[in-house]
Short mmCIF file of C-alpha atoms in Angstrom, two decimals:
data_model
loop_
_atom_site.label_atom_id
_atom_site.label_comp_id
_atom_site.label_asym_id
_atom_site.label_seq_id
_atom_site.Cartn_x
_atom_site.Cartn_y
_atom_site.Cartn_z
CA MET A 8 -6.22 -12.75 -21.49
CA LYS A 9 -4.54 -9.45 -20.67
CA ALA A 10 -0.95 -10.28 -19.98
CA VAL A 11 2.21 -8.83 -18.48
CA ILE A 12 5.46 -10.45 -19.68
CA ILE A 13 8.75 -10.58 -17.79
CA TYR A 14 10.93 -9.52 -20.69
CA SER A 15 14.74 -9.47 -20.63
CA GLY A 16 15.50 -9.00 -24.34
CA GLY A 17 17.21 -12.42 -24.44
CA MET A 18 16.18 -14.98 -27.02
CA ASP A 19 13.76 -17.01 -24.92
CA SER A 20 11.58 -14.13 -23.72
CA THR A 21 11.79 -12.52 -27.18
CA VAL A 22 10.21 -15.61 -28.72
CA LEU A 23 7.55 -15.58 -25.96
CA LEU A 24 6.89 -11.88 -26.69
CA HIS A 25 6.26 -12.66 -30.34
CA GLU A 26 4.13 -15.78 -29.53
CA TYR A 27 1.78 -13.86 -27.23
CA LYS A 28 1.96 -10.47 -28.91
CA LYS A 29 -1.81 -10.18 -29.18
CA GLU A 30 -2.39 -10.88 -25.48
CA ILE A 31 0.49 -8.92 -24.05
CA GLN A 32 -0.49 -5.42 -22.77
CA LEU A 33 2.78 -4.66 -20.99
CA ALA A 34 6.40 -5.89 -21.09
CA VAL A 35 8.38 -5.38 -17.96
CA SER A 36 12.22 -5.44 -17.90
CA PHE A 37 14.27 -5.18 -14.71
CA ASP A 38 17.61 -3.43 -14.36
CA TYR A 39 19.34 -5.11 -11.43
CA GLY A 40 22.85 -3.94 -12.29
CA SER A 41 23.89 -6.94 -14.41
CA LYS A 42 26.89 -6.63 -16.69
CA HIS A 43 24.73 -7.23 -19.76
CA ALA A 44 21.78 -4.98 -18.77
CA ARG A 45 22.53 -2.25 -21.34
CA LYS A 46 22.76 -4.65 -24.28
CA GLU A 47 19.74 -6.73 -23.19
CA LEU A 48 17.57 -3.60 -22.70
CA GLU A 49 18.59 -2.35 -26.16
CA SER A 50 17.12 -5.58 -27.65
CA ALA A 51 14.04 -5.41 -25.37
CA ARG A 52 13.27 -1.87 -26.57
CA PHE A 53 13.77 -2.85 -30.21
CA ASN A 54 11.31 -5.76 -30.07
CA CYS A 55 8.63 -3.91 -28.06
CA HIS A 56 8.81 -1.04 -30.52
CA LEU A 57 8.54 -3.49 -33.43
CA LEU A 58 5.43 -5.16 -31.99
CA ASN A 59 3.95 -1.91 -30.58
CA ILE A 60 3.91 -3.26 -27.02
CA LYS A 61 4.21 -0.92 -24.02
CA HIS A 62 7.57 -1.43 -22.26
CA ILE A 63 8.77 -0.34 -18.86
CA VAL A 64 12.07 -0.84 -17.04
CA VAL A 65 11.94 -1.32 -13.26
CA PRO A 66 15.18 -0.21 -11.54
CA LEU A 67 16.40 -2.64 -8.83
CA LEU A 68 19.82 -1.25 -8.32
CA PHE A 69 19.96 -2.11 -4.60
CA MET A 70 20.55 -5.71 -5.73
CA ASN A 71 24.08 -4.83 -6.77
CA GLU A 72 24.83 -3.84 -3.16
CA LEU A 73 22.93 -6.52 -1.32
CA PHE A 74 23.21 -9.61 -3.57
CA ARG A 75 26.19 -11.78 -4.46
CA SER A 76 26.62 -12.94 -8.06
CA SER A 77 29.38 -12.70 -10.72
CA LEU A 78 26.63 -11.56 -13.05
CA LEU A 79 26.45 -8.23 -11.28
CA GLN A 80 28.73 -5.30 -12.04
CA GLY A 81 31.93 -5.20 -10.03
CA GLN A 82 31.50 -8.72 -8.59
CA GLY A 83 34.10 -11.02 -10.18
CA GLU A 84 34.66 -12.55 -13.60
CA ILE A 85 31.98 -14.33 -15.65
CA PRO A 86 33.24 -17.94 -15.98
CA GLU A 87 33.84 -19.45 -19.42
CA GLY A 88 32.78 -22.93 -20.56
CA SER A 89 29.59 -24.97 -20.61
CA TYR A 90 26.57 -24.56 -18.40
CA ASP A 91 27.09 -28.12 -17.15
CA THR A 92 30.09 -27.08 -15.07
CA ASP A 93 29.69 -26.09 -11.49
CA ASN A 94 31.37 -22.73 -11.93
CA MET A 95 28.31 -21.29 -13.79
CA LYS A 96 26.66 -21.28 -10.36
CA SER A 97 28.53 -18.05 -9.61
CA THR A 98 26.31 -16.29 -12.20
CA VAL A 99 23.10 -17.12 -10.32
CA VAL A 100 21.40 -14.03 -8.91
CA PRO A 101 19.61 -15.47 -5.88
CA PHE A 102 15.75 -15.69 -6.27
CA ARG A 103 15.83 -13.23 -9.19
CA ASN A 104 12.74 -14.78 -10.85
CA GLY A 105 10.78 -14.63 -7.60
CA ILE A 106 11.57 -10.95 -7.29
CA MET A 107 10.66 -10.14 -10.87
CA LEU A 108 7.42 -12.21 -10.76
CA SER A 109 6.30 -10.61 -7.52
CA ILE A 110 6.81 -7.09 -8.76
CA ALA A 111 5.09 -7.94 -12.05
CA ALA A 112 2.17 -9.47 -10.07
CA GLY A 113 1.73 -6.15 -8.22
CA ILE A 114 1.92 -4.18 -11.47
CA ALA A 115 -0.62 -6.55 -13.10
CA GLU A 116 -3.09 -6.15 -10.23
CA SER A 117 -2.58 -2.35 -10.16
CA ASN A 118 -3.43 -2.15 -13.84
CA GLY A 119 -6.26 -4.68 -14.13
CA LEU A 120 -4.26 -7.26 -16.03
CA ASP A 121 -4.91 -10.93 -15.30
CA THR A 122 -1.91 -13.01 -16.48
CA LEU A 123 1.85 -13.17 -16.07
CA LEU A 124 4.11 -14.74 -18.67
CA ILE A 125 7.66 -15.95 -18.03
CA ALA A 126 10.02 -17.75 -20.45
CA ASN A 127 11.91 -20.14 -18.17
CA HIS A 128 12.64 -23.39 -19.99
CA TYR A 129 13.55 -27.06 -19.36
CA GLY A 130 17.34 -26.48 -19.75
CA ASP A 131 17.36 -23.83 -16.99
CA HIS A 132 16.21 -26.19 -14.27
CA ALA A 133 19.54 -27.81 -13.37
CA ILE A 134 21.49 -24.65 -12.61
CA TYR A 135 18.79 -22.13 -11.65
CA PRO A 136 16.52 -23.25 -8.78
CA ASP A 137 14.25 -20.29 -9.48
CA CYS A 138 13.47 -21.69 -12.93
CA SER A 139 12.42 -25.11 -11.67
CA GLU A 140 8.85 -26.44 -11.88
CA PRO A 141 8.32 -26.58 -8.07
CA PHE A 142 9.39 -22.91 -7.90
CA ILE A 143 6.97 -21.94 -10.66
CA ASP A 144 4.16 -23.96 -9.06
CA GLY A 145 4.71 -22.28 -5.66
CA MET A 146 4.82 -18.85 -7.21
CA ALA A 147 1.69 -19.54 -9.23
CA ASP A 148 -0.17 -20.52 -5.99
CA ALA A 149 1.12 -17.53 -4.11
CA ILE A 150 0.22 -15.05 -6.88
CA LYS A 151 -3.21 -16.47 -7.36
CA ALA A 152 -3.98 -16.46 -3.62
CA GLY A 153 -2.21 -13.15 -3.01
CA THR A 154 -4.06 -10.98 -5.47
CA TYR A 155 -7.75 -9.91 -5.45
CA ASN A 156 -8.31 -10.84 -9.03
CA GLY A 157 -6.31 -14.09 -8.83
CA VAL A 158 -3.56 -13.23 -11.33
CA LYS A 159 -2.48 -16.36 -13.27
CA LEU A 160 1.11 -17.31 -13.90
CA ILE A 161 1.85 -19.08 -17.18
CA SER A 162 5.23 -20.52 -18.10
CA PRO A 163 4.66 -21.96 -21.63
CA TYR A 164 8.25 -23.16 -22.17
CA CYS A 165 8.72 -24.87 -18.81
CA HIS A 166 8.88 -28.32 -20.50
CA ILE A 167 10.71 -27.59 -23.71
CA SER A 168 14.39 -26.92 -24.48
CA LYS A 169 16.08 -23.74 -25.64
CA ARG A 170 16.59 -25.41 -29.03
CA ASP A 171 12.80 -25.89 -29.27
CA ILE A 172 12.25 -22.28 -28.36
CA ALA A 173 14.67 -21.20 -31.08
CA LEU A 174 12.89 -23.40 -33.67
CA ARG A 175 9.53 -21.96 -32.59
CA GLY A 176 10.97 -18.45 -32.96
CA ARG A 177 12.33 -19.18 -36.39
CA ALA A 178 8.94 -20.50 -37.53
CA MET A 179 7.40 -17.19 -36.37
CA GLY A 180 10.00 -15.11 -38.16
CA VAL A 181 11.73 -13.75 -35.05
CA ASP A 182 14.96 -11.89 -36.00
CA PHE A 183 17.45 -13.29 -33.50
CA SER A 184 20.02 -10.58 -34.33
CA HIS A 185 17.86 -8.34 -32.15
CA THR A 186 18.29 -10.55 -29.08
CA TYR A 187 21.21 -10.55 -26.64
CA SER A 188 22.59 -13.30 -24.45
CA CYS A 189 26.24 -12.81 -23.49
CA TYR A 190 26.77 -12.37 -19.72
CA LYS A 191 29.85 -10.30 -20.33
CA GLY A 192 27.75 -7.53 -21.86
CA GLU A 193 30.15 -6.34 -24.48
CA GLU A 194 29.13 -5.08 -27.92
CA GLU A 195 29.84 -8.44 -29.57
CA HIS A 196 28.87 -11.82 -28.00
CA CYS A 197 32.05 -13.33 -26.47
CA GLY A 198 31.22 -16.85 -27.71
CA LYS A 199 32.83 -18.48 -24.68
CA CYS A 200 30.66 -17.97 -21.64
CA GLY A 201 27.91 -20.44 -20.70
CA THR A 202 25.11 -18.39 -22.23
CA CYS A 203 26.99 -17.88 -25.49
CA ILE A 204 27.61 -21.64 -25.78
CA GLU A 205 23.92 -22.32 -25.08
CA ARG A 206 22.89 -19.72 -27.63
CA LYS A 207 25.13 -21.21 -30.32
CA GLU A 208 23.71 -24.70 -29.72
CA ALA A 209 20.09 -23.42 -29.75
CA LEU A 210 20.47 -21.32 -32.93
CA ALA A 211 22.72 -23.83 -34.82
CA GLY A 212 21.98 -23.67 -38.60
CA PHE A 213 20.29 -20.24 -38.51
CA ASP A 214 22.39 -18.15 -36.15
CA PRO A 215 22.80 -14.52 -37.17
CA THR A 216 24.98 -13.66 -34.15
CA SER A 217 28.49 -12.31 -34.54
CA TYR A 218 30.71 -14.01 -31.90
CA LYS A 219 34.24 -13.01 -30.98
CA VAL A 220 35.30 -16.66 -31.11
CA MET B 13 18.43 -20.80 12.75
CA LYS B 14 19.98 -17.72 11.11
CA ALA B 15 17.03 -15.53 10.26
CA VAL B 16 16.12 -12.45 8.21
CA ILE B 17 12.99 -10.62 9.38
CA ILE B 18 10.70 -8.45 7.24
CA TYR B 19 10.54 -5.55 9.63
CA SER B 20 8.24 -2.54 9.20
CA GLY B 21 8.45 -0.93 12.64
CA GLY B 22 4.78 -1.61 13.30
CA MET B 23 3.61 -3.38 16.42
CA ASP B 24 3.30 -6.92 15.00
CA SER B 25 6.77 -7.16 13.47
CA THR B 26 8.30 -5.39 16.50
CA VAL B 27 6.92 -8.16 18.77
CA LEU B 28 8.31 -10.75 16.31
CA LEU B 29 11.69 -8.96 16.37
CA HIS B 30 11.81 -9.24 20.13
CA GLU B 31 10.59 -12.86 20.17
CA TYR B 32 13.29 -14.07 17.77
CA LYS B 33 16.00 -11.58 18.73
CA LYS B 34 18.55 -14.36 19.31
CA GLU B 35 17.99 -15.95 15.85
CA ILE B 36 17.68 -12.78 13.78
CA GLN B 37 20.88 -11.79 11.98
CA LEU B 38 19.33 -9.08 9.80
CA ALA B 39 16.17 -6.96 9.83
CA VAL B 40 15.03 -5.67 6.39
CA SER B 41 12.71 -2.73 6.01
CA PHE B 42 11.27 -1.55 2.69
CA ASP B 43 10.64 2.01 1.63
CA TYR B 44 7.96 1.86 -1.05
CA GLY B 45 6.81 5.46 -0.79
CA SER B 46 4.04 4.92 1.77
CA LYS B 47 2.69 7.95 3.62
CA HIS B 48 3.81 6.47 6.93
CA ALA B 49 7.27 5.24 5.85
CA ARG B 50 9.20 7.95 7.76
CA LYS B 51 7.49 7.30 11.09
CA GLU B 52 7.59 3.49 10.71
CA LEU B 53 11.28 3.55 9.83
CA GLU B 54 12.04 5.67 12.87
CA SER B 55 10.52 3.00 15.10
CA ALA B 56 12.30 0.20 13.14
CA ARG B 57 15.66 1.90 13.67
CA PHE B 58 14.97 2.39 17.38
CA ASN B 59 14.16 -1.28 18.07
CA CYS B 60 17.02 -2.67 15.97
CA HIS B 61 19.44 -0.42 17.80
CA LEU B 62 17.94 -1.45 21.15
CA LEU B 63 18.40 -5.15 20.37
CA ASN B 64 21.68 -4.68 18.51
CA ILE B 65 20.31 -6.22 15.32
CA LYS B 66 21.68 -5.15 11.92
CA HIS B 67 19.06 -3.19 9.95
CA ILE B 68 18.84 -2.26 6.28
CA VAL B 69 16.27 -0.29 4.29
CA VAL B 70 15.64 -1.39 0.73
CA PRO B 71 14.37 1.40 -1.52
CA LEU B 72 11.45 0.45 -3.79
CA LEU B 73 10.37 3.88 -4.90
CA PHE B 74 9.29 2.72 -8.36
CA MET B 75 6.18 1.34 -6.62
CA ASN B 76 4.83 4.82 -6.14
CA GLU B 77 4.82 5.27 -9.90
CA LEU B 78 3.69 1.84 -11.01
CA PHE B 79 1.30 0.73 -8.27
CA ARG B 80 -2.15 1.98 -7.24
CA SER B 81 -2.98 2.39 -3.56
CA SER B 82 -4.18 5.14 -1.25
CA LEU B 83 -1.38 4.12 1.12
CA LEU B 84 1.13 5.59 -1.29
CA GLN B 85 2.15 9.26 -1.32
CA GLY B 86 0.07 11.44 -3.64
CA GLN B 87 -2.58 8.73 -4.32
CA GLY B 88 -5.79 9.81 -2.57
CA GLU B 89 -7.00 9.92 1.01
CA ILE B 90 -6.59 7.23 3.64
CA PRO B 91 -10.20 6.17 4.54
CA GLU B 92 -11.39 6.41 8.10
CA GLY B 93 -13.37 3.76 9.99
CA SER B 94 -13.03 0.10 10.77
CA TYR B 95 -11.07 -2.51 8.77
CA ASP B 96 -14.29 -4.36 8.21
CA THR B 97 -15.51 -1.80 5.70
CA ASP B 98 -14.83 -2.25 2.05
CA ASN B 99 -13.14 1.13 1.69
CA MET B 100 -10.02 -0.09 3.51
CA LYS B 101 -9.32 -2.03 0.36
CA SER B 102 -7.98 1.18 -1.16
CA THR B 103 -5.01 0.93 1.16
CA VAL B 104 -3.88 -2.45 -0.16
CA VAL B 105 -0.58 -2.25 -2.00
CA PRO B 106 -0.85 -5.08 -4.51
CA PHE B 107 1.28 -8.14 -3.67
CA ARG B 108 3.49 -6.16 -1.33
CA ASN B 109 4.30 -9.13 0.92
CA GLY B 110 5.30 -11.21 -2.12
CA ILE B 111 7.71 -8.52 -3.22
CA MET B 112 9.22 -8.09 0.22
CA LEU B 113 9.54 -11.80 0.86
CA SER B 114 11.17 -12.43 -2.54
CA ILE B 115 13.77 -9.73 -2.05
CA ALA B 116 14.48 -10.91 1.46
CA ALA B 117 14.87 -14.49 0.15
CA GLY B 118 17.53 -13.33 -2.27
CA ILE B 119 19.29 -11.38 0.48
CA ALA B 120 19.14 -14.42 2.81
CA GLU B 121 20.68 -16.67 0.17
CA SER B 122 23.34 -14.09 -0.73
CA ASN B 123 24.37 -13.91 2.93
CA GLY B 124 24.15 -17.59 3.96
CA LEU B 125 21.07 -17.13 6.14
CA ASP B 126 18.49 -19.91 6.20
CA THR B 127 15.15 -18.60 7.52
CA LEU B 128 12.71 -15.78 6.73
CA LEU B 129 10.33 -14.37 9.35
CA ILE B 130 7.17 -12.42 8.64
CA ALA B 131 4.54 -11.15 11.08
CA ASN B 132 1.29 -11.48 9.16
CA HIS B 133 -1.56 -12.48 11.49
CA TYR B 134 -5.01 -13.96 11.46
CA GLY B 135 -6.82 -10.67 11.38
CA ASP B 136 -5.04 -9.55 8.20
CA HIS B 137 -6.48 -12.36 6.15
CA ALA B 138 -9.82 -10.92 5.24
CA ILE B 139 -8.63 -7.70 3.66
CA TYR B 140 -5.09 -8.52 2.52
CA PRO B 141 -4.89 -11.51 0.16
CA ASP B 142 -1.09 -11.41 0.42
CA CYS B 143 -1.40 -12.20 4.20
CA SER B 144 -3.56 -15.30 3.73
CA GLU B 145 -2.43 -18.81 4.51
CA PRO B 146 -2.58 -20.06 0.91
CA PHE B 147 -0.35 -17.13 -0.09
CA ILE B 148 2.14 -17.91 2.65
CA ASP B 149 2.14 -21.58 1.78
CA GLY B 150 2.73 -20.89 -1.94
CA MET B 151 5.59 -18.45 -1.13
CA ALA B 152 7.12 -20.97 1.31
CA ASP B 153 7.14 -23.64 -1.42
CA ALA B 154 8.58 -21.19 -4.00
CA ILE B 155 11.31 -19.89 -1.73
CA LYS B 156 12.29 -23.42 -0.62
CA ALA B 157 12.44 -24.71 -4.19
CA GLY B 158 13.89 -21.48 -5.63
CA THR B 159 17.01 -21.18 -3.46
CA TYR B 160 20.07 -23.49 -3.31
CA ASN B 161 20.03 -23.80 0.42
CA GLY B 162 16.22 -24.12 0.69
CA VAL B 163 15.51 -21.00 2.64
CA LYS B 164 12.57 -21.62 5.03
CA LEU B 165 9.68 -19.14 5.47
CA ILE B 166 8.16 -19.00 8.97
CA SER B 167 5.07 -16.99 9.86
CA PRO B 168 4.61 -17.58 13.63
CA TYR B 169 1.55 -15.35 14.01
CA CYS B 170 -0.44 -16.65 11.03
CA HIS B 171 -3.06 -18.24 13.30
CA ILE B 172 -3.30 -15.73 16.12
CA SER B 173 -4.92 -12.32 16.43
CA LYS B 174 -3.41 -8.85 16.74
CA ARG B 175 -4.63 -8.79 20.32
CA ASP B 176 -2.73 -12.02 21.06
CA ILE B 177 0.39 -10.49 19.49
CA ALA B 178 0.01 -7.44 21.71
CA LEU B 179 -0.39 -9.63 24.84
CA ARG B 180 2.68 -11.64 23.82
CA GLY B 181 4.66 -8.40 23.38
CA ARG B 182 3.55 -7.06 26.77
CA ALA B 183 4.67 -10.25 28.39
CA MET B 184 8.09 -9.78 26.84
CA GLY B 185 8.30 -6.13 27.90
CA VAL B 186 8.03 -4.59 24.46
CA ASP B 187 7.67 -0.81 24.63
CA PHE B 188 4.79 -0.13 22.25
CA SER B 189 5.39 3.63 22.32
CA HIS B 190 8.28 2.80 19.93
CA THR B 191 6.05 1.24 17.31
CA TYR B 192 4.05 3.11 14.68
CA SER B 193 0.80 2.13 12.92
CA CYS B 194 -1.14 5.12 11.53
CA TYR B 195 -1.51 5.04 7.77
CA LYS B 196 -1.70 8.84 7.62
CA GLY B 197 1.93 9.07 8.75
CA GLU B 198 1.66 12.18 10.89
CA GLU B 199 3.62 12.79 14.09
CA GLU B 200 0.69 11.70 16.29
CA HIS B 201 -1.50 8.65 15.49
CA CYS B 202 -4.83 9.93 13.99
CA GLY B 203 -6.97 7.50 15.98
CA LYS B 204 -9.53 7.25 13.17
CA CYS B 205 -8.05 5.20 10.30
CA GLY B 206 -8.41 1.42 10.11
CA THR B 207 -4.95 0.68 11.50
CA CYS B 208 -5.40 3.09 14.40
CA ILE B 209 -8.71 1.47 15.35
CA GLU B 210 -7.08 -1.96 15.15
CA ARG B 211 -4.15 -0.77 17.24
CA LYS B 212 -6.42 0.63 19.97
CA GLU B 213 -8.36 -2.65 20.15
CA ALA B 214 -5.16 -4.75 20.32
CA LEU B 215 -3.45 -2.57 22.99
CA ALA B 216 -6.57 -1.92 25.09
CA GLY B 217 -5.63 -1.66 28.76
CA PHE B 218 -1.93 -1.02 28.20
CA ASP B 219 -1.81 1.46 25.29
CA PRO B 220 0.92 4.10 25.60
CA THR B 221 -0.02 5.70 22.24
CA SER B 222 -1.04 9.31 22.00
CA TYR B 223 -3.97 9.58 19.53
CA LYS B 224 -5.43 12.78 18.11
CA VAL B 225 -8.97 11.47 18.85
#
């Protein structure tokens, strides 16, 4: 397996990066103008350097102009409170995973790599349609049929929870202080937005993160 | 139906633009650094203006750096001769249709539009894996599952030939002199590359194009 990973620098994809470090030839991050891009990319660079994995950042700054989401710079406030609430929907960037997977599929085929890795997990399904299993299955079919060498899409955490990913990372010695989650993108995690609440729950008992509250 | 069309300015998507002009709310072109981008976009702007359809161009210039294809600027010669020959494979831009459809799906969802239109046709299937029916089916599933409003992908020419598309366009009064095909991207169509040969065959009997040879 010669793999390309969609790598944000968040905790889920950082665990995946460590788990498949021997197979990964290239980590691809995307800068689509999110409020937390700078902090996430800082973590992404740290972990790729640590594991000696080639890392590139693909600029998609047109998304800020053409897409609607409170996650993007200049487009409204990030809501606070749990992921269960309807207002977290405002942070969805429409079809983001489809866009990232498609570009990574083209990069994989251009460079003779045969596998794509993505770290979507079970807990993502409810709020993000582009993390659901039918989405992943459709993309896997399209990418296999749409490339000469039949690039394979693998989503190893599709059926486990964020807590399970955190436990897996801890067992592998992942340093979670070098991962970033907060949608507000400030130096310190806010501790109140949906992703911060999720992060706290997932890392409970071994959380090295400094939260504002 | 409120549709977004993937619109290059070539003859196939220009016929599709005319056929669905009442349903199309937005035409999206992509500039991925191809040799013929300038000439194609000129035609795209002309037809959108003619039909009073909103037109945007999404810049994807990172593809020139990260992707391999003789279609891209500075990456080798466009081969001459028929599409049947193996050397036309060098013009494939890996997973291009997947990338364009994914971005258009996000734009559709961001703007409350419910349908995507793409003009791939039967004759594309052999050389371009990302024009094949299994590719389109997989993308349709992924886009439906991966968007809140279940954006629908329609590919009306998937089972007809380029000649049939040309005849359909002629019946609708499409002016093919305002469409551009040549992969070399010069002012006049070269008449020798695979796309020029295809164009000549499709428009035989009513071809307004000026070819070098």
